[in-house]
Short mmCIF file of C-alpha atoms in Angstrom, two decimals:
data_model
loop_
_atom_site.label_atom_id
_atom_site.label_comp_id
_atom_site.label_asym_id
_atom_site.label_seq_id
_atom_site.Cartn_x
_atom_site.Cartn_y
_atom_site.Cartn_z
CA MET A 1 10.17 117.62 170.04
CA ARG A 2 8.29 114.51 168.41
CA PHE A 3 4.73 116.29 168.97
CA LEU A 4 5.88 119.66 167.44
CA GLY A 5 6.91 117.77 164.41
CA VAL A 6 3.67 115.83 164.36
CA GLY A 7 1.83 118.97 164.77
CA ALA A 8 3.62 120.93 162.12
CA ALA A 9 2.71 117.63 159.52
CA HIS A 10 -1.06 117.95 160.36
CA ALA A 11 -0.95 121.71 159.91
CA ALA A 12 0.66 121.32 156.61
CA ALA A 13 -1.84 119.13 155.35
CA GLY A 14 -4.75 121.05 156.57
CA ARG A 15 -5.57 118.84 159.38
CA LEU A 16 -5.79 121.71 162.05
CA SER A 17 -7.70 119.72 164.75
CA GLU A 18 -5.14 116.94 164.72
CA ALA A 19 -2.62 119.71 164.57
CA ALA A 20 -3.98 121.45 167.90
CA GLN A 21 -4.19 118.08 169.72
CA ALA A 22 -0.21 117.54 168.98
CA TYR A 23 0.80 120.88 169.87
CA ALA A 24 -1.20 120.90 172.99
CA ARG A 25 0.55 117.65 174.04
CA ALA A 26 3.91 119.42 173.15
CA GLU A 27 3.00 122.23 175.39
CA ALA A 28 2.05 120.21 178.21
CA ALA A 29 5.44 118.37 177.66
CA ASP A 30 7.65 121.37 178.07
CA PRO A 31 5.73 124.46 179.04
CA THR A 32 9.03 126.48 178.86
CA ASP A 33 9.05 126.13 174.61
CA PHE A 34 7.21 129.23 173.22
CA ARG A 35 6.96 126.99 169.91
CA ALA A 36 3.57 125.13 170.88
CA PRO A 37 1.53 127.88 172.22
CA MET A 38 2.75 130.03 169.19
CA SER A 39 1.41 127.32 167.03
CA LEU A 40 -1.68 127.04 168.89
CA ALA A 41 -2.61 130.68 168.64
CA THR A 42 -1.68 130.52 164.81
CA ILE A 43 -4.38 127.94 164.56
CA ASP A 44 -6.76 129.95 166.58
CA LEU A 45 -6.46 132.88 164.29
CA GLN A 46 -6.72 130.89 161.22
CA LEU A 47 -10.17 129.61 162.53
CA GLY A 48 -11.26 133.11 163.83
CA ARG A 49 -10.92 132.25 167.52
CA VAL A 50 -9.34 135.62 168.32
CA ALA A 51 -10.25 135.51 171.97
CA GLN A 52 -8.72 132.07 172.39
CA ALA A 53 -5.49 133.25 170.77
CA LEU A 54 -5.11 136.07 173.32
CA PRO A 55 -3.81 134.51 176.49
CA ARG A 56 -1.65 132.21 174.20
CA LEU A 57 0.08 135.00 172.48
CA ARG A 58 0.53 136.72 175.83
CA ARG A 59 2.18 133.37 176.94
CA VAL A 60 4.40 133.38 174.09
CA VAL A 61 5.59 136.95 174.36
CA ALA A 62 6.21 136.13 178.30
CA LEU A 63 8.35 133.23 176.95
CA LYS A 64 10.19 134.87 174.13
CA PRO A 65 9.89 138.61 174.16
CA ASP A 66 12.03 138.91 171.13
CA LEU A 67 9.72 137.09 168.93
CA VAL A 68 8.62 139.88 166.55
CA GLU A 69 5.71 137.91 164.82
CA ALA A 70 4.48 137.08 168.28
CA GLN A 71 4.37 140.57 169.44
CA HIS A 72 2.73 141.93 166.22
CA ASN A 73 -0.13 139.16 166.37
CA LEU A 74 -0.67 140.29 170.04
CA GLY A 75 -1.22 143.93 169.06
CA ALA A 76 -3.47 142.57 166.19
CA VAL A 77 -5.31 140.47 168.61
CA ALA A 78 -5.61 142.97 171.21
CA GLN A 79 -6.83 145.62 168.64
CA SER A 80 -9.70 143.45 167.34
CA LEU A 81 -10.87 142.70 170.99
CA GLU A 82 -10.68 146.65 171.75
CA LEU A 83 -8.00 146.14 174.12
CA TRP A 84 -6.19 149.25 172.91
CA ASP A 85 -3.47 150.02 175.66
CA GLU A 86 -2.31 146.30 175.32
CA ALA A 87 -2.51 146.67 171.40
CA ALA A 88 -0.35 149.74 171.68
CA ALA A 89 2.41 148.29 173.76
CA ALA A 90 2.58 145.09 171.64
CA TYR A 91 2.91 147.09 168.65
CA GLN A 92 5.73 149.44 170.15
CA ARG A 93 7.59 146.06 171.29
CA ALA A 94 7.39 144.56 167.59
CA LEU A 95 8.68 147.82 166.25
CA ALA A 96 11.61 147.97 168.50
CA LEU A 97 12.43 144.57 167.44
CA ARG A 98 11.78 145.39 163.72
CA ASP A 99 11.70 149.04 163.03
CA ASP A 100 10.91 148.98 159.08
CA SER A 101 7.54 146.90 159.47
CA VAL A 102 5.24 148.95 158.03
CA GLU A 103 2.06 147.08 158.87
CA THR A 104 2.79 147.23 162.40
CA ARG A 105 3.49 151.00 162.27
CA ARG A 106 0.34 151.64 160.45
CA ASN A 107 -1.63 149.41 162.93
CA LEU A 108 0.26 151.43 166.02
CA ALA A 109 -0.85 154.77 164.37
CA ILE A 110 -4.42 153.65 164.10
CA VAL A 111 -4.47 152.53 167.86
CA LEU A 112 -2.68 155.69 169.24
CA SER A 113 -5.33 157.76 167.33
CA ILE A 114 -8.19 156.16 169.18
CA LEU A 115 -6.52 156.11 172.52
CA GLY A 116 -6.32 159.93 172.07
CA ARG A 117 -2.66 160.03 172.06
CA ILE A 118 -2.52 162.72 169.07
CA ASP A 119 1.03 163.56 168.91
CA GLU A 120 2.48 160.05 169.03
CA ALA A 121 0.06 159.22 166.40
CA ALA A 122 1.07 161.99 164.38
CA ALA A 123 4.57 160.84 164.65
CA GLN A 124 3.81 157.54 163.42
CA HIS A 125 1.82 158.69 160.50
CA ARG A 126 4.78 161.11 159.76
CA ARG A 127 6.93 157.97 159.45
CA LEU A 128 4.68 156.31 157.02
CA ILE A 129 4.53 159.42 154.63
CA ASP A 130 8.04 158.48 153.76
CA HIS A 131 6.85 155.09 152.48
CA PRO A 132 5.57 154.72 149.07
CA THR A 133 2.90 152.14 149.88
CA THR A 134 1.44 153.94 152.83
CA ALA A 135 2.26 157.85 151.94
CA HIS A 136 -1.31 158.81 150.41
CA TRP A 137 -3.06 156.93 153.48
CA ALA A 138 -0.83 158.43 155.97
CA LEU A 139 -1.27 162.10 154.53
CA THR A 140 -4.98 161.39 154.41
CA ARG A 141 -4.97 160.16 158.14
CA LEU A 142 -2.57 162.88 159.52
CA ALA A 143 -4.60 165.84 157.63
CA LEU A 144 -7.76 164.53 159.20
CA LEU A 145 -6.40 163.80 162.60
CA LYS A 146 -4.13 167.02 163.02
CA PRO A 147 -4.49 169.28 159.90
CA ALA A 148 -1.92 171.83 161.50
CA ALA A 149 0.56 169.12 161.07
CA ILE A 150 0.20 169.45 157.54
CA ALA A 151 3.16 171.71 156.15
CA ASP A 152 3.33 173.15 152.50
CA ASP A 153 5.18 170.31 150.92
CA ASP A 154 2.90 167.89 152.30
CA LEU A 155 -0.06 169.88 151.09
CA ALA A 156 1.51 169.86 147.57
CA ARG A 157 1.65 166.10 147.90
CA ILE A 158 -2.17 165.62 148.81
CA VAL A 159 -2.98 167.86 146.04
CA ALA A 160 -1.05 165.97 143.31
CA GLY A 161 -2.30 162.80 144.44
CA ALA A 162 -5.96 164.15 144.90
CA HIS A 163 -5.77 164.88 141.15
CA ARG A 164 -3.50 162.39 139.65
CA SER A 165 -5.21 160.48 136.61
CA GLY A 166 -4.95 156.95 137.38
CA ALA A 167 -5.16 156.87 140.76
CA ASP A 168 -7.67 154.56 142.26
CA ASP A 169 -10.97 156.35 143.58
CA GLU A 170 -10.72 155.31 147.27
CA THR A 171 -7.26 157.11 147.29
CA ARG A 172 -8.25 160.17 145.72
CA ILE A 173 -11.45 160.28 147.61
CA GLY A 174 -9.46 160.19 150.98
CA LEU A 175 -7.14 162.85 149.86
CA LEU A 176 -9.74 165.24 148.61
CA PHE A 177 -11.55 165.20 152.00
CA ALA A 178 -7.86 165.64 153.50
CA LEU A 179 -7.46 168.52 151.33
CA GLY A 180 -10.58 170.17 152.22
CA GLU A 181 -9.98 170.00 155.84
CA VAL A 182 -6.36 171.46 155.46
CA LEU A 183 -7.51 174.06 152.99
CA GLU A 184 -10.54 175.29 155.45
CA ARG A 185 -8.06 175.67 158.16
CA ARG A 186 -5.80 177.82 155.95
CA GLY A 187 -8.97 180.12 155.32
CA ASP A 188 -9.09 179.00 151.52
CA ASP A 189 -13.11 178.39 151.53
CA ALA A 190 -13.48 178.16 148.20
CA GLY A 191 -10.82 175.60 147.65
CA ALA A 192 -11.91 173.73 150.69
CA PHE A 193 -15.48 173.31 149.56
CA ALA A 194 -14.24 172.37 145.81
CA ALA A 195 -12.27 169.68 147.48
CA PHE A 196 -15.02 168.28 149.54
CA ALA A 197 -17.52 168.62 146.71
CA GLU A 198 -15.31 166.41 144.39
CA GLY A 199 -14.71 163.85 147.33
CA ASN A 200 -18.39 163.49 147.86
CA ARG A 201 -19.22 163.34 144.16
CA LEU A 202 -16.55 160.47 143.74
CA LYS A 203 -17.49 158.62 146.96
CA ARG A 204 -21.36 158.67 146.18
CA SER A 205 -20.41 157.50 142.41
CA ALA A 206 -18.22 154.63 143.92
CA LEU A 207 -21.22 153.47 146.12
CA ILE A 208 -23.62 153.29 143.30
CA THR A 209 -21.04 151.54 141.09
CA ALA A 210 -20.71 149.11 144.04
CA GLY A 211 -24.51 148.35 144.06
CA VAL A 212 -25.76 150.77 146.72
CA ASP A 213 -29.35 151.90 145.86
CA ILE A 214 -29.10 155.21 147.56
CA GLU A 215 -32.58 156.42 146.61
CA GLY A 216 -33.99 153.02 147.94
CA LEU A 217 -32.10 153.85 151.21
CA LEU A 218 -33.69 157.15 151.39
CA GLY A 219 -37.06 155.73 150.86
CA ALA A 220 -36.49 153.09 153.35
CA HIS A 221 -35.49 155.51 156.25
CA ALA A 222 -38.24 157.38 155.25
CA ALA A 223 -40.80 154.37 155.69
CA ALA A 224 -38.97 153.20 158.83
CA ALA A 225 -39.91 156.62 160.31
CA ARG A 226 -43.70 156.43 159.38
CA ALA A 227 -43.67 153.05 160.61
CA VAL A 228 -42.47 153.96 164.20
CA ALA A 229 -44.92 156.89 164.53
CA ALA A 230 -47.75 154.44 163.51
CA THR A 231 -46.38 151.80 165.99
CA PHE A 232 -46.16 154.11 169.31
CA THR A 233 -49.03 156.00 169.55
CA PRO A 234 -49.82 158.05 172.77
CA GLU A 235 -52.57 155.21 173.63
CA ARG A 236 -49.96 152.37 173.32
CA LEU A 237 -47.29 154.01 175.24
CA GLU A 238 -49.77 155.02 178.03
CA ARG A 239 -51.21 151.53 178.15
CA HIS A 240 -47.71 149.81 178.52
CA LYS A 241 -45.80 152.57 180.53
CA ALA A 242 -45.18 150.01 183.49
CA GLU A 243 -44.06 147.23 181.74
CA GLY A 244 -40.22 147.72 181.59
CA LEU A 245 -37.27 147.36 184.09
CA SER A 246 -36.61 150.04 187.01
CA THR A 247 -32.91 150.41 186.25
CA ALA A 248 -31.72 153.59 185.57
CA ALA A 249 -28.24 152.07 184.28
CA PRO A 250 -28.44 152.91 180.69
CA VAL A 251 -27.75 156.42 179.26
CA PHE A 252 -28.88 156.63 175.61
CA ILE A 253 -27.51 159.34 173.33
CA ILE A 254 -29.34 159.87 169.95
CA GLY A 255 -29.47 162.19 167.04
CA MET A 256 -27.75 162.94 163.79
CA PRO A 257 -24.08 162.07 163.24
CA ARG A 258 -21.73 164.94 163.54
CA SER A 259 -24.20 166.74 166.18
CA GLY A 260 -22.01 166.69 169.00
CA SER A 261 -22.84 163.16 170.61
CA THR A 262 -19.14 162.11 171.08
CA LEU A 263 -18.39 165.30 173.09
CA ILE A 264 -21.48 164.50 175.27
CA GLU A 265 -20.20 161.06 175.76
CA GLN A 266 -16.54 161.87 176.56
CA ILE A 267 -18.06 164.37 179.24
CA LEU A 268 -20.19 161.49 180.87
CA ALA A 269 -17.34 158.81 180.57
CA SER A 270 -15.23 161.22 182.74
CA HIS A 271 -17.44 160.51 185.74
CA PRO A 272 -16.15 157.46 187.78
CA ASP A 273 -19.72 155.91 187.95
CA VAL A 274 -20.15 155.96 184.16
CA ALA A 275 -18.84 153.47 181.49
CA ALA A 276 -18.99 154.40 177.80
CA PHE A 277 -19.07 151.96 174.96
CA GLY A 278 -19.39 154.12 171.76
CA GLU A 279 -21.88 153.16 169.10
CA ALA A 280 -22.70 149.80 170.97
CA ALA A 281 -25.38 148.79 168.41
CA ALA A 282 -26.92 146.41 170.80
CA LEU A 283 -30.62 147.57 170.50
CA PRO A 284 -31.31 147.72 166.83
CA PRO A 285 -30.89 143.90 166.44
CA LEU A 286 -33.00 143.16 169.15
CA LEU A 287 -35.76 144.87 167.60
CA GLU A 288 -35.60 143.83 163.92
CA ARG A 289 -38.59 141.86 164.15
CA GLY A 290 -40.75 144.75 165.64
CA PHE A 291 -41.56 145.39 169.02
CA VAL A 292 -44.40 143.44 170.99
CA ALA A 293 -45.65 145.28 173.96
CA ASP A 294 -46.48 143.27 176.99
CA GLN A 295 -45.02 143.09 180.17
CA GLY A 296 -43.14 139.53 179.61
CA GLU A 297 -41.70 140.66 176.14
CA THR A 298 -40.76 144.23 177.39
CA ARG A 299 -38.84 143.18 180.36
CA ALA A 300 -36.98 140.17 178.27
CA LEU A 301 -36.05 142.63 175.55
CA ALA A 302 -34.58 144.96 178.27
CA ARG A 303 -32.95 141.93 180.09
CA ARG A 304 -31.48 140.91 176.52
CA PHE A 305 -30.10 144.36 176.01
CA LEU A 306 -28.47 144.41 179.48
CA ASP A 307 -27.05 141.23 178.61
CA ALA A 308 -25.67 142.65 175.61
CA MET A 309 -24.00 145.39 177.05
CA ARG A 310 -22.27 143.00 179.54
CA ARG A 311 -20.80 141.24 176.65
CA ARG A 312 -19.55 144.55 175.56
CA GLY A 313 -17.78 145.20 178.92
CA TRP A 314 -20.40 146.68 181.17
CA ARG A 315 -20.00 145.28 184.68
CA GLY A 316 -23.40 145.20 185.68
CA VAL A 317 -22.89 148.03 188.31
CA GLY A 318 -23.11 151.73 187.67
CA ARG A 319 -24.34 153.72 184.62
CA PHE A 320 -23.31 152.97 181.12
CA VAL A 321 -23.71 154.97 177.87
CA ASP A 322 -24.83 153.77 174.48
CA LYS A 323 -24.12 156.18 171.70
CA THR A 324 -25.99 154.48 169.00
CA LEU A 325 -27.30 157.41 167.19
CA GLU A 326 -29.89 155.29 165.08
CA ASN A 327 -31.73 154.69 168.22
CA TYR A 328 -33.66 157.76 167.91
CA LEU A 329 -36.04 155.48 165.61
CA HIS A 330 -36.26 153.39 169.16
CA VAL A 331 -37.17 156.02 171.47
CA GLY A 332 -40.49 154.71 172.02
CA ALA A 333 -39.23 151.28 172.84
CA ILE A 334 -36.60 152.45 174.97
CA ALA A 335 -38.86 154.47 177.04
CA LEU A 336 -41.08 151.06 177.66
CA MET A 337 -38.28 148.83 178.20
CA PHE A 338 -36.33 151.39 180.60
CA PRO A 339 -38.89 154.15 181.88
CA ASN A 340 -35.99 155.32 184.34
CA ALA A 341 -33.26 155.55 181.73
CA ALA A 342 -31.81 158.70 180.39
CA ILE A 343 -32.47 159.78 176.68
CA LEU A 344 -30.13 162.31 175.68
CA HIS A 345 -30.89 163.92 172.24
CA ALA A 346 -27.99 165.52 170.59
CA VAL A 347 -28.87 168.88 169.20
CA ARG A 348 -26.87 171.22 166.68
CA GLY A 349 -27.93 173.71 164.18
CA PRO A 350 -29.33 171.91 161.41
CA VAL A 351 -27.26 173.60 158.60
CA ASP A 352 -23.95 172.71 160.78
CA THR A 353 -24.95 169.42 161.29
CA CYS A 354 -25.48 168.61 157.72
CA LEU A 355 -22.43 170.48 156.64
CA SER A 356 -20.50 168.57 159.07
CA CYS A 357 -21.84 165.31 157.60
CA TYR A 358 -20.96 166.58 154.05
CA ARG A 359 -17.25 167.26 155.20
CA GLN A 360 -16.98 163.91 156.84
CA LEU A 361 -15.59 160.75 155.01
CA PHE A 362 -17.47 157.97 157.20
CA ALA A 363 -15.56 154.88 157.76
CA GLY A 364 -18.59 152.79 157.15
CA GLY A 365 -22.23 153.01 156.39
CA ALA A 366 -23.74 156.66 155.84
CA GLU A 367 -24.36 155.99 152.24
CA THR A 368 -26.96 158.49 151.97
CA LEU A 369 -24.61 161.27 153.27
CA TYR A 370 -22.49 162.04 150.24
CA ASP A 371 -25.07 164.58 148.72
CA LEU A 372 -26.15 168.07 149.88
CA ALA A 373 -29.81 167.28 148.89
CA ASP A 374 -29.76 163.61 150.22
CA ILE A 375 -28.22 164.82 154.03
CA GLY A 376 -30.97 167.43 153.97
CA ALA A 377 -33.74 164.70 153.50
CA GLU A 378 -32.33 162.50 155.82
CA TYR A 379 -32.21 165.37 158.64
CA VAL A 380 -35.80 166.05 157.68
CA THR A 381 -36.89 162.11 158.09
CA TYR A 382 -34.85 162.31 161.45
CA ARG A 383 -36.50 165.60 162.76
CA GLY A 384 -39.88 164.28 161.89
CA VAL A 385 -39.32 161.29 164.24
CA MET A 386 -38.06 163.58 167.11
CA GLU A 387 -41.11 165.65 166.52
CA HIS A 388 -43.27 162.47 167.10
CA TRP A 389 -41.36 161.61 170.34
CA ARG A 390 -41.90 165.26 171.56
CA THR A 391 -45.52 164.81 171.11
CA VAL A 392 -46.36 161.52 172.40
CA LEU A 393 -43.60 161.52 175.31
CA PRO A 394 -43.46 164.75 176.34
CA GLY A 395 -40.19 165.73 178.40
CA ARG A 396 -39.06 162.05 178.15
CA VAL A 397 -36.05 163.11 175.73
CA VAL A 398 -33.58 165.53 176.96
CA ASP A 399 -32.18 167.74 174.32
CA ILE A 400 -28.45 168.66 174.90
CA ASP A 401 -27.94 171.81 172.61
CA HIS A 402 -24.22 171.83 171.25
CA GLU A 403 -24.42 175.55 171.14
CA ALA A 404 -25.62 175.97 174.61
CA LEU A 405 -22.71 173.70 175.55
CA VAL A 406 -20.10 175.64 173.47
CA ALA A 407 -21.36 179.05 174.89
CA ASP A 408 -21.41 177.86 178.79
CA PRO A 409 -19.35 174.94 179.09
CA ASP A 410 -19.11 174.73 182.88
CA GLY A 411 -22.72 175.70 183.49
CA GLN A 412 -23.95 173.25 180.83
CA ILE A 413 -21.84 170.22 181.54
CA ARG A 414 -22.84 170.43 185.40
CA TRP A 415 -26.73 170.47 184.23
CA LEU A 416 -25.78 167.71 181.96
CA VAL A 417 -24.32 165.40 184.58
CA THR A 418 -26.74 166.23 187.56
CA GLU A 419 -29.98 167.09 185.98
CA ALA A 420 -30.09 165.56 182.61
CA CYS A 421 -28.56 162.12 183.96
CA GLY A 422 -29.30 162.50 187.75
CA LEU A 423 -25.57 161.61 188.70
CA PRO A 424 -23.66 163.07 191.68
CA TRP A 425 -21.32 166.00 190.41
CA ASN A 426 -17.49 165.06 189.95
CA ASP A 427 -14.94 167.74 188.66
CA ALA A 428 -13.59 165.28 186.31
CA CYS A 429 -16.39 166.01 183.88
CA LEU A 430 -15.02 169.44 183.53
CA ARG A 431 -11.81 168.09 182.23
CA PHE A 432 -13.18 165.42 180.03
CA TYR A 433 -10.41 166.31 177.39
CA GLU A 434 -7.81 164.87 179.76
CA GLY A 435 -9.22 161.30 179.72
CA ALA A 436 -7.70 158.51 178.09
CA ARG A 437 -10.74 156.76 176.86
CA PRO A 438 -10.65 155.29 173.32
CA VAL A 439 -12.83 157.17 170.76
CA ARG A 440 -13.15 155.51 167.38
CA THR A 441 -15.39 158.29 165.78
CA ALA A 442 -14.16 161.15 163.51
CA SER A 443 -14.22 163.46 166.70
CA SER A 444 -11.49 161.57 168.23
CA GLY A 445 -9.12 164.49 167.76
CA GLN A 446 -11.47 167.12 168.74
CA VAL A 447 -12.85 165.66 171.93
CA ARG A 448 -9.18 165.77 173.28
CA GLN A 449 -9.25 169.50 173.42
CA PRO A 450 -11.21 171.57 175.60
CA ILE A 451 -14.58 172.97 174.14
CA PHE A 452 -13.86 175.44 171.23
CA ALA A 453 -16.42 177.65 169.23
CA THR A 454 -14.92 177.66 165.85
CA SER A 455 -17.29 175.06 164.39
CA VAL A 456 -20.42 177.14 165.48
CA ALA A 457 -22.07 178.73 162.36
CA ARG A 458 -19.27 177.34 160.30
CA TRP A 459 -21.84 176.96 157.42
CA ARG A 460 -21.87 180.82 156.88
CA ARG A 461 -18.59 180.30 155.16
CA TYR A 462 -19.99 178.20 152.62
CA GLU A 463 -23.72 179.79 152.16
CA ALA A 464 -23.47 180.37 148.72
CA GLU A 465 -22.78 176.68 147.87
CA LEU A 466 -25.27 175.23 149.98
CA ALA A 467 -28.67 175.97 148.09
CA PRO A 468 -29.42 172.08 147.54
CA LEU A 469 -29.08 171.53 151.13
CA LEU A 470 -31.33 174.65 152.30
CA ALA A 471 -33.98 173.80 149.78
CA ALA A 472 -33.89 170.09 150.96
CA LEU A 473 -34.00 171.24 154.69
CA GLY A 474 -37.31 172.99 154.00
CA PRO A 475 -38.54 174.34 157.49
CA TYR A 476 -35.46 173.55 159.18
CA ALA A 477 -33.48 175.90 157.11
CA PRO A 478 -32.64 179.30 158.64
#
């Protein structure tokens, strides 16, 4: 068609607006031709208009199901929009058409992990181990996702890669954390800790080389904690306590990383009246300029937060969970904005929490959590803030004790659902591990299992190595 040729000429010359107009006319002239919507979707992706590309790619694969590029692109777009089931299905169709596509298989492995389809994800990682460009990545991911799947020959490859001179730091760091996970599972605690220690050392060094001022961040976090305490005094909280919205829709989960927060979220998300949005990070940007306590501003902030959650998928009915852990800094603002919202504090033993941070290679951020003393300092800062809230807002924050949950799952889950959150009881909450909800955190594999006690008091296995952490924890050390 003439319009397709005109569109291609404009696109080749970089005139994307003119190209889109020509392709639109081509699509109108022949709605059964897949080429025009495919070209329009390509332009959308070039311009970063992912949401606009989605319906066009859906149309393309309906018109021409055997177009592997369209199936892969549909998977990538759905993945970026967190439409995980659609992404997995599109990637699987693309692989059925082109089994040797490493990029498609890698993306599918990631999406299946998020969906909790652990065995399927492990199978895809296993295929990627056989490809030289993805072998180390796949070994690392498989070891962290399902350490029991790592055989002796896999372990030998992990060891060789972790200690190979000339390997890039990012690869070595990932392999060292994976090595620690596997050795710990095999009972080699000394070898495991050595691997975690070297992985943390390399990661912290890489962050500093990249310009991250870790000492500055620690100081900034401590300063933020002091500012919060100075701002939210008992007098101010009392004076403005009736200025928020009456809705009880939000459920906030706060605390330190690796404190059991994902487990709490998954239990609540199993309830039919609750939607979970992970670390939504909707509130911190609204409070960047501080919190002005007056009725108009408080309610405006609350409405802006609810609007942000609607954009993330909340339908405006029922309850929803925001598991942005750093909101522990914002409990005062939350209490004023939403006086009837549940604020759940994920609490786990201090040393186990900090050790779990040390054992974790975070996907991003967490720059201060790659050194035992730094982790201890961050924990002390966080606990100081929580002590402030306990003083100025007595009873407002509900502690969800991880060790108690492990010791009495049925009783604690019922209490969490009905008492802490005021929800009607639903038996599905006891079977939270059967759900297919996406989980993007490091706990994606763990929360697909019934509650287990193997991580309680894990720190005792490494007690001799934890002197810097125990010293930094001060009053919170055992």
